[in-house]
């Protein structure tokens, strides 16, 4: 016999039409939604590499190292990162004008090259990721992936990193225009309430988007976690380690988050 929630979904209602649960027993973990950065270190092993190719295409002897690029990630906009690098190397009164023009050209080149190169960079899944996805698949917990990228390369990259048939839905920049809407779109496709989902993100921007959509969120990052730790349900360098991030841990993190953030806890 269908549950009340199943009847609601069959009637065509969405989570924003439904009453919000007031205790954690009403918030079981029913789905895990990753952003693409949580599957692989896309910033360091993807964007950084393509930017270095774009610098070379413009005849510049700039090659961002991993430590240098991680420092530049404190600037949230790619163009700001490029401009900061160019200003550091530029001398003379004409520097500012040339920097602005060249930064635009380099970012345009990088965007074009990224679509062409991303599937050939040999990106690998973060340590322990596949174990978590397999846990969810075996337990009947659907998995979603959200990305601001184009579907033509996002979907094959997800298959490359996770495997075939393990992801229930992939939401891309072709489907939505705002990052938080990617999570809302995935929730609607999966028929799950925000309180019943856990997001896993690989960047501070992804954390903000998931929080804006109302999800408890685990942040996977090797960078500074000072500010991010305040809004994340958990912060981890990867999925492995002495206590791997498996489905049992996800359930515990999810329950603890809502125990602290549900209206009854206020």
PDB file of N, CA and C in Angstrom, residues 52 102 161 175:
ATOM      1  N   UNK A  52      46.393  26.225 -17.356  1.00  0.00           N
ATOM      2  CA  UNK A  52      47.801  26.215 -17.764  1.00  0.00           C
ATOM      3  C   UNK A  52      47.928  26.054 -19.273  1.00  0.00           C
ATOM      4  N   UNK A 102      43.478  41.046 -21.135  1.00  0.00           N
ATOM      5  CA  UNK A 102      44.079  39.728 -21.289  1.00  0.00           C
ATOM      6  C   UNK A 102      43.369  38.681 -20.417  1.00  0.00           C
ATOM      7  N   UNK A 161      33.801   8.477 -13.707  1.00  0.00           N
ATOM      8  CA  UNK A 161      34.241   8.535 -12.319  1.00  0.00           C
ATOM      9  C   UNK A 161      33.542   7.527 -11.419  1.00  0.00           C
ATOM     10  N   UNK A 175      19.977  22.464 -17.500  1.00  0.00           N
ATOM     11  CA  UNK A 175      18.647  22.312 -16.893  1.00  0.00           C
ATOM     12  C   UNK A 175      18.259  23.502 -16.023  1.00  0.00           C
TER      13      UNK A 175
END
